[in-house]
Amino acid sequence: MELCVISSINPFHSSSTRRLGSRRLFQSDSLFLSRDGCSLLRFHGRLKKPIKPLELSCAAKKIGGSGGVRRSAASTKAAPAVEPSVKEDKLPAELQVKETQAPNSSVKLSVEVPAIVCEDCYQRVLTEFMKMAKVPGFRPGKRVPENIIVGFVGRPYVLRATVESILKRTLPHAMESVTGKALKDSIQIVSSFPEMEKAYSQLKTLSYEVVVDVVPELKWNPENGYKDMKVVVELGDEIDAKKACERQLRQKYKSLGALKIVTDRGLQVGDLAVIDISATTIDEDGSTGEAIPDAESKGFHFDTEEGNRLLPGFLDSILGIRAGESKSFSLVFPESWKQESLRGQRAQFTVDCKELFYRDLPTLDDSLADKLLPGCTTLKEVEETLTKRCQEMEEEAKEQATDNAILEQIRKMVEVEIPQSLFEEQGRQFYGARLLEIQASGNMKLTEDQLASLSSQKSVNEFLETQRESITNIIKQNLAVGDIFKRENLEFSTDELVKEVENSVTEFKKHKQEYDEERVKDQVQEILEGAKVLEWLKERAEIQYITR
């Protein structure tokens, strides 16, 4: 029988065990749980039939997507109401539960279990042992004196089984006060298991503390500010259909030319150079600082016609360089640089030119039309077809830029404490999506060892920490979108949901990937919610477009 604990298993967890204080919940010196939630009791090293304690409902809290509400408008969902089986299992006495607010949208529950409840759990454990154990001199299933059955099983095992039974039986009742607002898979018993064992053995009562994340409360500043937003959308010239068409045509034309080695001159615009780049920061006093790994490259194929996409001034600094030569120069990263840590940073670059090529291009006329774009017979037809494609791409890019600007604006309007379980779940999904993209890209085929290393808890934790700001921002966007959907009573049709779920399932089957249909349904629902909210916001927002 496969072993696990009473929480769903995440493929990026190094262990499927849930922690209890500083220790894992059910270690080898205690009891295990099987997948059906049953305890597997060990009698002096012999595995016996499982008992059937009350099963806890701890399904994973799932939020879909790997970034942005266009792909996922995740909304927090509370745990379901107390299950009927919990209500039917009446305790001999009421629990004493004290609720205290904790940081990051969580609640601490201090639970005191009366002695009569503990005794009832103890008697149930003994009864189960009697059913399973083959005690010499007694028929299976018959009543065995307490001292004999305890001695046969072993007092430590009975003690642990009793504490575990108390926890599993009382925890659902203790959680009743947070029903409807507790997030799934966020329950943590923070009390130490050995300390609980010790307390029960001495006092025959049990006290423990539970921390659970709850649905976070959003505060809008200003209140209802999302209803009449003024949004400025910056558009880069790279999405301009005319310029994009010119670039694509030029790229296709260049691909028809042969590369030939330059022997009698230095680098000029139009050439392609193979270069090594190294870079270090320059401190305020002019001394050399640290290396800049992200700005370094070996064997980089540098197309001079694309020089404007690199650091401003880079191309001008190496014009004239010949194969076998090196050039050193300093540049300053602009304030608009995508990597924030390098903005405004002065750096020293060294470029070694390994090889230098020019393109020997054919004459550009109608004879090249079919080679430039299969099916076309004239250059005019090529240009018209490319222009149409680029116009469609421009509209899509403009729409995406608009969505991003709106999402960023509503994110800044909300104040919310993000539950840790929500942050970790969303972060793990981003990380998992990134691994899948690496595997699917074909650029880097990961071995099983590499994949295992990248899937380790250490790698996941490092990712969560380095990407904390990005993950937090996206969660805030998702929470804001979910709140607007509820506030404004937006809805989508059942037909839309069914159709999109079917499409998603078809994709999973096509790529032979495992999936959970209920989770797929949740994620599709969140995507549809996000689309409805963005549509609603755009209809009411004042949107201005500027070109940067």
mmCIF file of C-alpha atoms in Angstrom, residues 87-451:
data_model
loop_
_atom_site.group_PDB
_atom_site.id
_atom_site.type_symbol
_atom_site.label_atom_id
_atom_site.label_comp_id
_atom_site.label_asym_id
_atom_site.label_seq_id
_atom_site.Cartn_x
_atom_site.Cartn_y
_atom_site.Cartn_z
ATOM 1 C CA LYS A 87 -21.550 16.454 12.098
ATOM 2 C CA GLU A 88 -22.669 12.871 12.662
ATOM 3 C CA ASP A 89 -19.624 12.098 14.811
ATOM 4 C CA LYS A 90 -20.866 13.772 17.984
ATOM 5 C CA LEU A 91 -18.230 14.288 20.651
ATOM 6 C CA PRO A 92 -18.994 13.373 24.299
ATOM 7 C CA ALA A 93 -18.226 16.958 25.285
ATOM 8 C CA GLU A 94 -17.655 20.342 23.644
ATOM 9 C CA LEU A 95 -14.150 21.431 22.686
ATOM 10 C CA GLN A 96 -12.792 24.701 24.027
ATOM 11 C CA VAL A 97 -11.538 26.660 20.989
ATOM 12 C CA LYS A 98 -9.989 30.106 21.183
ATOM 13 C CA GLU A 99 -9.567 31.991 17.904
ATOM 14 C CA THR A 100 -6.755 34.550 17.472
ATOM 15 C CA GLN A 101 -5.936 36.616 14.394
ATOM 16 C CA ALA A 102 -2.447 35.913 12.988
ATOM 17 C CA PRO A 103 -0.327 37.624 10.287
ATOM 18 C CA ASN A 104 -0.808 37.112 6.526
ATOM 19 C CA SER A 105 -4.555 36.456 6.623
ATOM 20 C CA SER A 106 -4.315 33.508 8.984
ATOM 21 C CA VAL A 107 -6.040 32.451 12.191
ATOM 22 C CA LYS A 108 -4.618 30.566 15.172
ATOM 23 C CA LEU A 109 -6.949 28.139 16.922
ATOM 24 C CA SER A 110 -6.030 27.063 20.449
ATOM 25 C CA VAL A 111 -7.875 23.804 21.097
ATOM 26 C CA GLU A 112 -8.482 22.157 24.465
ATOM 27 C CA VAL A 113 -9.847 18.603 24.342
ATOM 28 C CA PRO A 114 -11.720 17.519 27.521
ATOM 29 C CA ALA A 115 -10.631 14.337 29.289
ATOM 30 C CA ILE A 116 -13.922 12.592 28.435
ATOM 31 C CA VAL A 117 -13.276 13.049 24.701
ATOM 32 C CA CYS A 118 -9.707 11.794 25.068
ATOM 33 C CA GLU A 119 -10.942 8.735 26.975
ATOM 34 C CA ASP A 120 -13.522 8.003 24.280
ATOM 35 C CA CYS A 121 -10.811 8.117 21.603
ATOM 36 C CA TYR A 122 -8.595 5.877 23.723
ATOM 37 C CA GLN A 123 -11.341 3.271 24.048
ATOM 38 C CA ARG A 124 -11.966 3.368 20.297
ATOM 39 C CA VAL A 125 -8.271 2.746 19.630
ATOM 40 C CA LEU A 126 -8.264 -0.216 22.007
ATOM 41 C CA THR A 127 -11.353 -1.641 20.308
ATOM 42 C CA GLU A 128 -9.683 -1.427 16.899
ATOM 43 C CA PHE A 129 -6.551 -3.121 18.215
ATOM 44 C CA MET A 130 -8.673 -5.921 19.644
ATOM 45 C CA LYS A 131 -10.289 -6.478 16.233
ATOM 46 C CA MET A 132 -6.951 -6.756 14.470
ATOM 47 C CA ALA A 133 -4.554 -8.282 16.955
ATOM 48 C CA LYS A 134 -4.218 -12.039 17.401
ATOM 49 C CA VAL A 135 -3.631 -12.162 21.140
ATOM 50 C CA PRO A 136 -2.694 -15.651 22.417
ATOM 51 C CA GLY A 137 -5.527 -17.141 24.472
ATOM 52 C CA PHE A 138 -8.221 -14.868 22.981
ATOM 53 C CA ARG A 139 -10.394 -15.299 19.919
ATOM 54 C CA PRO A 140 -10.006 -12.629 17.216
ATOM 55 C CA GLY A 141 -12.450 -9.773 17.753
ATOM 56 C CA LYS A 142 -13.272 -10.752 21.316
ATOM 57 C CA ARG A 143 -12.892 -8.382 24.259
ATOM 58 C CA VAL A 144 -9.358 -8.397 25.674
ATOM 59 C CA PRO A 145 -8.530 -6.880 29.077
ATOM 60 C CA GLU A 146 -6.996 -3.458 28.739
ATOM 61 C CA ASN A 147 -3.678 -4.306 30.380
ATOM 62 C CA ILE A 148 -3.206 -7.361 28.151
ATOM 63 C CA ILE A 149 -3.964 -5.638 24.823
ATOM 64 C CA VAL A 150 -1.785 -2.649 25.785
ATOM 65 C CA GLY A 151 1.040 -4.960 26.752
ATOM 66 C CA PHE A 152 0.687 -6.986 23.542
ATOM 67 C CA VAL A 153 0.655 -3.968 21.211
ATOM 68 C CA GLY A 154 3.091 -1.890 23.235
ATOM 69 C CA ARG A 155 2.238 1.119 25.379
ATOM 70 C CA PRO A 156 4.174 3.631 23.154
ATOM 71 C CA TYR A 157 2.189 2.549 20.086
ATOM 72 C CA VAL A 158 -1.114 2.806 21.909
ATOM 73 C CA LEU A 159 -0.166 6.268 23.162
ATOM 74 C CA ARG A 160 0.725 7.505 19.698
ATOM 75 C CA ALA A 161 -2.359 5.952 18.136
ATOM 76 C CA THR A 162 -4.543 7.629 20.763
ATOM 77 C CA VAL A 163 -3.028 11.097 20.262
ATOM 78 C CA GLU A 164 -3.379 10.676 16.517
ATOM 79 C CA SER A 165 -6.995 9.558 16.901
ATOM 80 C CA ILE A 166 -7.768 12.567 19.120
ATOM 81 C CA LEU A 167 -6.284 14.950 16.548
ATOM 82 C CA LYS A 168 -8.037 13.421 13.578
ATOM 83 C CA ARG A 169 -11.367 13.229 15.358
ATOM 84 C CA THR A 170 -11.370 16.670 16.969
ATOM 85 C CA LEU A 171 -9.650 18.780 14.311
ATOM 86 C CA PRO A 172 -12.687 18.966 11.987
ATOM 87 C CA HIS A 173 -14.840 20.072 14.936
ATOM 88 C CA ALA A 174 -12.248 22.666 15.975
ATOM 89 C CA MET A 175 -12.304 24.017 12.401
ATOM 90 C CA GLU A 176 -16.048 24.709 12.478
ATOM 91 C CA SER A 177 -15.428 28.314 13.571
ATOM 92 C CA VAL A 178 -13.582 29.076 10.314
ATOM 93 C CA THR A 179 -15.860 27.132 7.985
ATOM 94 C CA GLY A 180 -16.539 29.161 4.866
ATOM 95 C CA LYS A 181 -13.381 31.242 5.135
ATOM 96 C CA ALA A 182 -10.532 28.739 5.650
ATOM 97 C CA LEU A 183 -8.400 28.075 2.575
ATOM 98 C CA LYS A 184 -7.991 24.475 1.571
ATOM 99 C CA ASP A 185 -4.685 22.732 2.264
ATOM 100 C CA SER A 186 -3.569 25.474 4.637
ATOM 101 C CA ILE A 187 -4.136 23.703 7.970
ATOM 102 C CA GLN A 188 -1.013 23.338 10.103
ATOM 103 C CA ILE A 189 -0.856 21.803 13.571
ATOM 104 C CA VAL A 190 1.956 23.829 15.100
ATOM 105 C CA SER A 191 2.134 21.984 18.404
ATOM 106 C CA SER A 192 4.941 19.468 18.829
ATOM 107 C CA PHE A 193 3.788 15.848 18.543
ATOM 108 C CA PRO A 194 6.168 14.570 21.300
ATOM 109 C CA GLU A 195 4.927 17.307 23.641
ATOM 110 C CA MET A 196 1.323 16.315 22.950
ATOM 111 C CA GLU A 197 2.182 12.680 23.667
ATOM 112 C CA LYS A 198 3.830 13.680 26.934
ATOM 113 C CA ALA A 199 0.933 15.910 28.009
ATOM 114 C CA TYR A 200 -1.666 13.261 27.255
ATOM 115 C CA SER A 201 0.258 10.512 29.052
ATOM 116 C CA GLN A 202 0.441 12.678 32.195
ATOM 117 C CA LEU A 203 -2.895 14.553 32.184
ATOM 118 C CA LYS A 204 -5.154 12.373 30.018
ATOM 119 C CA THR A 205 -6.239 15.559 28.258
ATOM 120 C CA LEU A 206 -4.860 17.214 25.152
ATOM 121 C CA SER A 207 -4.266 20.789 24.016
ATOM 122 C CA TYR A 208 -2.924 21.818 20.639
ATOM 123 C CA GLU A 209 -2.692 24.833 18.339
ATOM 124 C CA VAL A 210 -3.676 25.049 14.698
ATOM 125 C CA VAL A 211 -2.860 27.803 12.218
ATOM 126 C CA VAL A 212 -5.060 28.067 9.137
ATOM 127 C CA ASP A 213 -5.057 30.568 6.276
ATOM 128 C CA VAL A 214 -8.349 32.304 5.563
ATOM 129 C CA VAL A 215 -9.786 34.112 2.581
ATOM 130 C CA PRO A 216 -7.968 37.471 2.514
ATOM 131 C CA GLU A 217 -9.973 40.667 2.804
ATOM 132 C CA LEU A 218 -9.330 43.276 0.116
ATOM 133 C CA LYS A 219 -9.397 46.986 0.758
ATOM 134 C CA TRP A 220 -9.760 49.235 -2.285
ATOM 135 C CA ASN A 221 -8.039 52.592 -2.260
ATOM 136 C CA PRO A 222 -9.906 54.536 -3.456
ATOM 137 C CA GLU A 223 -13.109 52.596 -2.847
ATOM 138 C CA ASN A 224 -14.663 51.648 -6.213
ATOM 139 C CA GLY A 225 -11.692 53.300 -7.929
ATOM 140 C CA TYR A 226 -11.747 50.605 -10.593
ATOM 141 C CA LYS A 227 -15.075 51.867 -11.951
ATOM 142 C CA ASP A 228 -13.786 55.010 -13.637
ATOM 143 C CA MET A 229 -10.104 54.414 -14.305
ATOM 144 C CA LYS A 230 -7.907 56.547 -16.524
ATOM 145 C CA VAL A 231 -5.378 54.202 -18.106
ATOM 146 C CA VAL A 232 -2.286 55.173 -20.084
ATOM 147 C CA VAL A 233 -0.996 52.356 -22.309
ATOM 148 C CA GLU A 234 2.562 52.563 -23.588
ATOM 149 C CA LEU A 235 3.125 50.891 -26.936
ATOM 150 C CA GLY A 236 6.582 50.099 -28.289
ATOM 151 C CA ASP A 237 7.313 50.765 -31.955
ATOM 152 C CA GLU A 238 8.136 47.061 -32.326
ATOM 153 C CA ILE A 239 4.404 46.288 -32.524
ATOM 154 C CA ASP A 240 3.785 48.885 -35.255
ATOM 155 C CA ALA A 241 2.405 46.840 -38.174
ATOM 156 C CA LYS A 242 4.270 48.765 -40.877
ATOM 157 C CA LYS A 243 7.635 48.543 -39.146
ATOM 158 C CA ALA A 244 7.065 44.906 -38.177
ATOM 159 C CA CYS A 245 6.255 44.082 -41.801
ATOM 160 C CA GLU A 246 9.448 45.787 -42.977
ATOM 161 C CA ARG A 247 11.493 43.847 -40.407
ATOM 162 C CA GLN A 248 9.964 40.510 -41.367
ATOM 163 C CA LEU A 249 10.502 41.116 -45.070
ATOM 164 C CA ARG A 250 14.106 42.110 -44.420
ATOM 165 C CA GLN A 251 14.703 38.998 -42.304
ATOM 166 C CA LYS A 252 13.266 36.735 -44.982
ATOM 167 C CA TYR A 253 15.347 38.465 -47.624
ATOM 168 C CA LYS A 254 18.543 38.165 -45.575
ATOM 169 C CA SER A 255 17.920 34.435 -45.113
ATOM 170 C CA LEU A 256 18.288 34.001 -48.886
ATOM 171 C CA GLY A 257 21.815 35.461 -48.917
ATOM 172 C CA ALA A 258 25.053 33.592 -48.425
ATOM 173 C CA LEU A 259 27.403 34.554 -45.601
ATOM 174 C CA LYS A 260 30.934 35.315 -46.724
ATOM 175 C CA ILE A 261 34.004 36.083 -44.640
ATOM 176 C CA VAL A 262 35.138 39.715 -44.401
ATOM 177 C CA THR A 263 38.897 39.925 -44.977
ATOM 178 C CA ASP A 264 39.797 43.504 -45.904
ATOM 179 C CA ARG A 265 37.899 45.781 -43.502
ATOM 180 C CA GLY A 266 36.354 46.205 -40.106
ATOM 181 C CA LEU A 267 32.767 45.750 -38.915
ATOM 182 C CA GLN A 268 30.076 47.843 -40.553
ATOM 183 C CA VAL A 269 26.268 47.950 -40.392
ATOM 184 C CA GLY A 270 24.828 45.006 -42.298
ATOM 185 C CA ASP A 271 27.526 42.570 -41.178
ATOM 186 C CA LEU A 272 27.191 39.622 -38.823
ATOM 187 C CA ALA A 273 29.904 39.158 -36.188
ATOM 188 C CA VAL A 274 30.665 36.272 -33.856
ATOM 189 C CA ILE A 275 31.819 37.875 -30.617
ATOM 190 C CA ASP A 276 32.622 37.142 -26.976
ATOM 191 C CA ILE A 277 31.284 39.723 -24.509
ATOM 192 C CA SER A 278 32.396 40.260 -20.927
ATOM 193 C CA ALA A 279 31.230 43.033 -18.603
ATOM 194 C CA THR A 280 31.914 44.364 -15.111
ATOM 195 C CA THR A 281 30.373 47.149 -13.093
ATOM 196 C CA ILE A 282 32.268 50.395 -12.552
ATOM 197 C CA ASP A 283 32.130 51.744 -9.009
ATOM 198 C CA GLU A 284 31.625 55.428 -8.220
ATOM 199 C CA ASP A 285 35.362 55.902 -7.667
ATOM 200 C CA GLY A 286 36.079 54.481 -11.126
ATOM 201 C CA SER A 287 37.397 51.136 -9.904
ATOM 202 C CA THR A 288 36.326 47.819 -11.412
ATOM 203 C CA GLY A 289 33.438 46.184 -9.614
ATOM 204 C CA GLU A 290 31.759 42.813 -10.059
ATOM 205 C CA ALA A 291 31.109 40.790 -13.183
ATOM 206 C CA ILE A 292 27.678 41.107 -14.804
ATOM 207 C CA PRO A 293 26.733 37.538 -15.808
ATOM 208 C CA ASP A 294 23.552 38.602 -17.617
ATOM 209 C CA ALA A 295 25.557 40.871 -19.923
ATOM 210 C CA GLU A 296 28.170 38.246 -20.825
ATOM 211 C CA SER A 297 28.113 35.847 -23.752
ATOM 212 C CA LYS A 298 30.426 33.493 -25.630
ATOM 213 C CA GLY A 299 30.154 32.987 -29.397
ATOM 214 C CA PHE A 300 27.308 35.507 -29.661
ATOM 215 C CA HIS A 301 26.028 35.947 -33.231
ATOM 216 C CA PHE A 302 25.565 39.699 -33.482
ATOM 217 C CA ASP A 303 23.504 40.967 -36.408
ATOM 218 C CA THR A 304 24.409 44.624 -36.725
ATOM 219 C CA GLU A 305 21.024 45.442 -38.277
ATOM 220 C CA GLU A 306 19.498 44.478 -34.907
ATOM 221 C CA GLY A 307 21.944 46.642 -32.959
ATOM 222 C CA ASN A 308 19.213 49.003 -31.737
ATOM 223 C CA ARG A 309 17.789 46.147 -29.645
ATOM 224 C CA LEU A 310 20.912 45.973 -27.523
ATOM 225 C CA LEU A 311 22.320 48.411 -25.003
ATOM 226 C CA PRO A 312 22.364 51.929 -26.511
ATOM 227 C CA GLY A 313 25.861 52.751 -27.752
ATOM 228 C CA PHE A 314 27.019 49.122 -27.985
ATOM 229 C CA LEU A 315 26.980 48.943 -31.793
ATOM 230 C CA ASP A 316 28.695 52.306 -32.228
ATOM 231 C CA SER A 317 31.431 51.218 -29.809
ATOM 232 C CA ILE A 318 32.468 48.193 -31.863
ATOM 233 C CA LEU A 319 32.058 49.504 -35.433
ATOM 234 C CA GLY A 320 35.365 49.038 -37.254
ATOM 235 C CA ILE A 321 36.537 46.080 -35.172
ATOM 236 C CA ARG A 322 38.259 43.346 -37.198
ATOM 237 C CA ALA A 323 38.340 39.605 -36.713
ATOM 238 C CA GLY A 324 40.877 38.742 -34.005
ATOM 239 C CA GLU A 325 40.723 42.205 -32.405
ATOM 240 C CA SER A 326 39.390 43.271 -29.008
ATOM 241 C CA LYS A 327 37.757 46.511 -27.886
ATOM 242 C CA SER A 328 37.028 47.810 -24.391
ATOM 243 C CA PHE A 329 34.597 50.614 -23.646
ATOM 244 C CA SER A 330 32.211 51.831 -20.960
ATOM 245 C CA LEU A 331 28.450 52.320 -21.239
ATOM 246 C CA VAL A 332 25.617 53.176 -18.872
ATOM 247 C CA PHE A 333 22.502 51.021 -18.668
ATOM 248 C CA PRO A 334 19.449 53.233 -19.299
ATOM 249 C CA GLU A 335 16.788 53.753 -16.643
ATOM 250 C CA SER A 336 14.331 51.869 -18.853
ATOM 251 C CA TRP A 337 16.474 48.701 -18.829
ATOM 252 C CA LYS A 338 14.368 45.621 -18.165
ATOM 253 C CA GLN A 339 16.629 44.368 -15.344
ATOM 254 C CA GLU A 340 16.036 46.781 -12.476
ATOM 255 C CA SER A 341 19.330 46.078 -10.690
ATOM 256 C CA LEU A 342 21.274 47.369 -13.721
ATOM 257 C CA ARG A 343 19.329 50.572 -14.340
ATOM 258 C CA GLY A 344 21.677 53.551 -14.269
ATOM 259 C CA GLN A 345 24.679 51.249 -13.741
ATOM 260 C CA ARG A 346 27.933 52.195 -15.476
ATOM 261 C CA ALA A 347 29.736 49.160 -16.875
ATOM 262 C CA GLN A 348 33.004 48.259 -18.610
ATOM 263 C CA PHE A 349 32.625 45.991 -21.648
ATOM 264 C CA THR A 350 35.256 43.970 -23.475
ATOM 265 C CA VAL A 351 34.401 42.520 -26.885
ATOM 266 C CA ASP A 352 36.549 39.959 -28.703
ATOM 267 C CA CYS A 353 35.690 39.573 -32.394
ATOM 268 C CA LYS A 354 36.091 35.933 -33.430
ATOM 269 C CA GLU A 355 34.654 36.003 -36.945
ATOM 270 C CA LEU A 356 33.224 38.613 -39.310
ATOM 271 C CA PHE A 357 30.790 37.994 -42.186
ATOM 272 C CA TYR A 358 28.884 39.974 -44.811
ATOM 273 C CA ARG A 359 25.802 38.859 -46.712
ATOM 274 C CA ASP A 360 25.935 38.308 -50.460
ATOM 275 C CA LEU A 361 22.273 39.016 -51.266
ATOM 276 C CA PRO A 362 20.428 38.259 -54.535
ATOM 277 C CA THR A 363 18.561 40.961 -56.406
ATOM 278 C CA LEU A 364 15.213 41.652 -54.746
ATOM 279 C CA ASP A 365 12.525 41.190 -57.420
ATOM 280 C CA ASP A 366 9.403 39.108 -58.159
ATOM 281 C CA SER A 367 11.510 36.017 -58.866
ATOM 282 C CA LEU A 368 12.133 35.733 -55.111
ATOM 283 C CA ALA A 369 8.453 36.021 -54.109
ATOM 284 C CA ASP A 370 7.805 32.298 -53.622
ATOM 285 C CA LYS A 371 11.047 31.906 -51.649
ATOM 286 C CA LEU A 372 10.162 34.841 -49.411
ATOM 287 C CA LEU A 373 6.625 33.587 -48.777
ATOM 288 C CA PRO A 374 5.517 30.292 -50.335
ATOM 289 C CA GLY A 375 2.468 30.697 -52.574
ATOM 290 C CA CYS A 376 3.180 34.320 -53.525
ATOM 291 C CA THR A 377 4.112 35.272 -57.104
ATOM 292 C CA THR A 378 5.018 38.961 -56.717
ATOM 293 C CA LEU A 379 6.771 41.157 -54.169
ATOM 294 C CA LYS A 380 3.584 43.191 -53.824
ATOM 295 C CA GLU A 381 1.663 40.058 -52.841
ATOM 296 C CA VAL A 382 4.360 39.214 -50.276
ATOM 297 C CA GLU A 383 4.127 42.694 -48.772
ATOM 298 C CA GLU A 384 0.323 42.648 -48.660
ATOM 299 C CA THR A 385 0.222 39.230 -46.990
ATOM 300 C CA LEU A 386 2.850 40.198 -44.412
ATOM 301 C CA THR A 387 1.108 43.507 -43.749
ATOM 302 C CA LYS A 388 -2.192 41.745 -43.014
ATOM 303 C CA ARG A 389 -0.489 39.331 -40.616
ATOM 304 C CA CYS A 390 1.363 42.136 -38.858
ATOM 305 C CA GLN A 391 -1.815 44.189 -38.486
ATOM 306 C CA GLU A 392 -3.482 41.242 -36.738
ATOM 307 C CA MET A 393 -0.427 40.848 -34.494
ATOM 308 C CA GLU A 394 -0.482 44.579 -33.745
ATOM 309 C CA GLU A 395 -4.110 44.394 -32.614
ATOM 310 C CA GLU A 396 -3.363 41.408 -30.385
ATOM 311 C CA ALA A 397 -0.288 43.104 -28.893
ATOM 312 C CA LYS A 398 -2.255 46.309 -28.328
ATOM 313 C CA GLU A 399 -5.038 44.385 -26.584
ATOM 314 C CA GLN A 400 -2.524 42.542 -24.404
ATOM 315 C CA ALA A 401 -0.763 45.796 -23.506
ATOM 316 C CA THR A 402 -4.135 47.292 -22.567
ATOM 317 C CA ASP A 403 -4.992 44.325 -20.358
ATOM 318 C CA ASN A 404 -1.588 44.489 -18.663
ATOM 319 C CA ALA A 405 -1.948 48.218 -17.984
ATOM 320 C CA ILE A 406 -5.420 47.742 -16.477
ATOM 321 C CA LEU A 407 -4.279 44.838 -14.308
ATOM 322 C CA GLU A 408 -1.299 46.813 -13.076
ATOM 323 C CA GLN A 409 -3.524 49.756 -12.167
ATOM 324 C CA ILE A 410 -6.069 47.705 -10.198
ATOM 325 C CA ARG A 411 -3.215 45.897 -8.439
ATOM 326 C CA LYS A 412 -2.011 49.223 -7.086
ATOM 327 C CA MET A 413 -5.508 49.994 -5.814
ATOM 328 C CA VAL A 414 -5.816 46.986 -3.489
ATOM 329 C CA GLU A 415 -4.360 46.444 -0.047
ATOM 330 C CA VAL A 416 -4.326 42.822 1.100
ATOM 331 C CA GLU A 417 -2.383 40.412 3.269
ATOM 332 C CA ILE A 418 -1.574 37.374 1.145
ATOM 333 C CA PRO A 419 -1.810 33.978 2.892
ATOM 334 C CA GLN A 420 1.433 32.000 2.791
ATOM 335 C CA SER A 421 -0.278 28.886 1.412
ATOM 336 C CA LEU A 422 -1.691 30.949 -1.461
ATOM 337 C CA PHE A 423 1.728 32.454 -2.211
ATOM 338 C CA GLU A 424 3.465 29.067 -2.174
ATOM 339 C CA GLU A 425 0.838 27.352 -4.312
ATOM 340 C CA GLN A 426 0.864 30.086 -6.950
ATOM 341 C CA GLY A 427 4.668 30.195 -6.918
ATOM 342 C CA ARG A 428 4.951 26.427 -7.355
ATOM 343 C CA GLN A 429 2.605 26.546 -10.309
ATOM 344 C CA PHE A 430 4.743 29.253 -11.926
ATOM 345 C CA TYR A 431 7.836 27.179 -11.295
ATOM 346 C CA GLY A 432 6.228 24.031 -12.674
ATOM 347 C CA ALA A 433 5.097 25.907 -15.770
ATOM 348 C CA ARG A 434 8.631 27.196 -16.270
ATOM 349 C CA LEU A 435 10.052 23.665 -16.146
ATOM 350 C CA LEU A 436 7.451 22.500 -18.656
ATOM 351 C CA GLU A 437 8.328 25.387 -20.974
ATOM 352 C CA ILE A 438 12.030 24.491 -20.773
ATOM 353 C CA GLN A 439 11.245 20.866 -21.582
ATOM 354 C CA ALA A 440 8.852 21.743 -24.401
ATOM 355 C CA SER A 441 11.023 24.431 -26.002
ATOM 356 C CA GLY A 442 13.550 21.947 -27.345
ATOM 357 C CA ASN A 443 16.356 24.419 -26.702
ATOM 358 C CA MET A 444 17.373 22.617 -23.529
ATOM 359 C CA LYS A 445 16.544 18.953 -23.007
ATOM 360 C CA LEU A 446 16.775 18.228 -19.315
ATOM 361 C CA THR A 447 18.034 14.865 -18.104
ATOM 362 C CA GLU A 448 16.205 13.039 -15.314
ATOM 363 C CA ASP A 449 18.940 14.075 -12.858
ATOM 364 C CA GLN A 450 18.689 17.737 -13.911
ATOM 365 C CA LEU A 451 14.914 17.654 -13.652
#
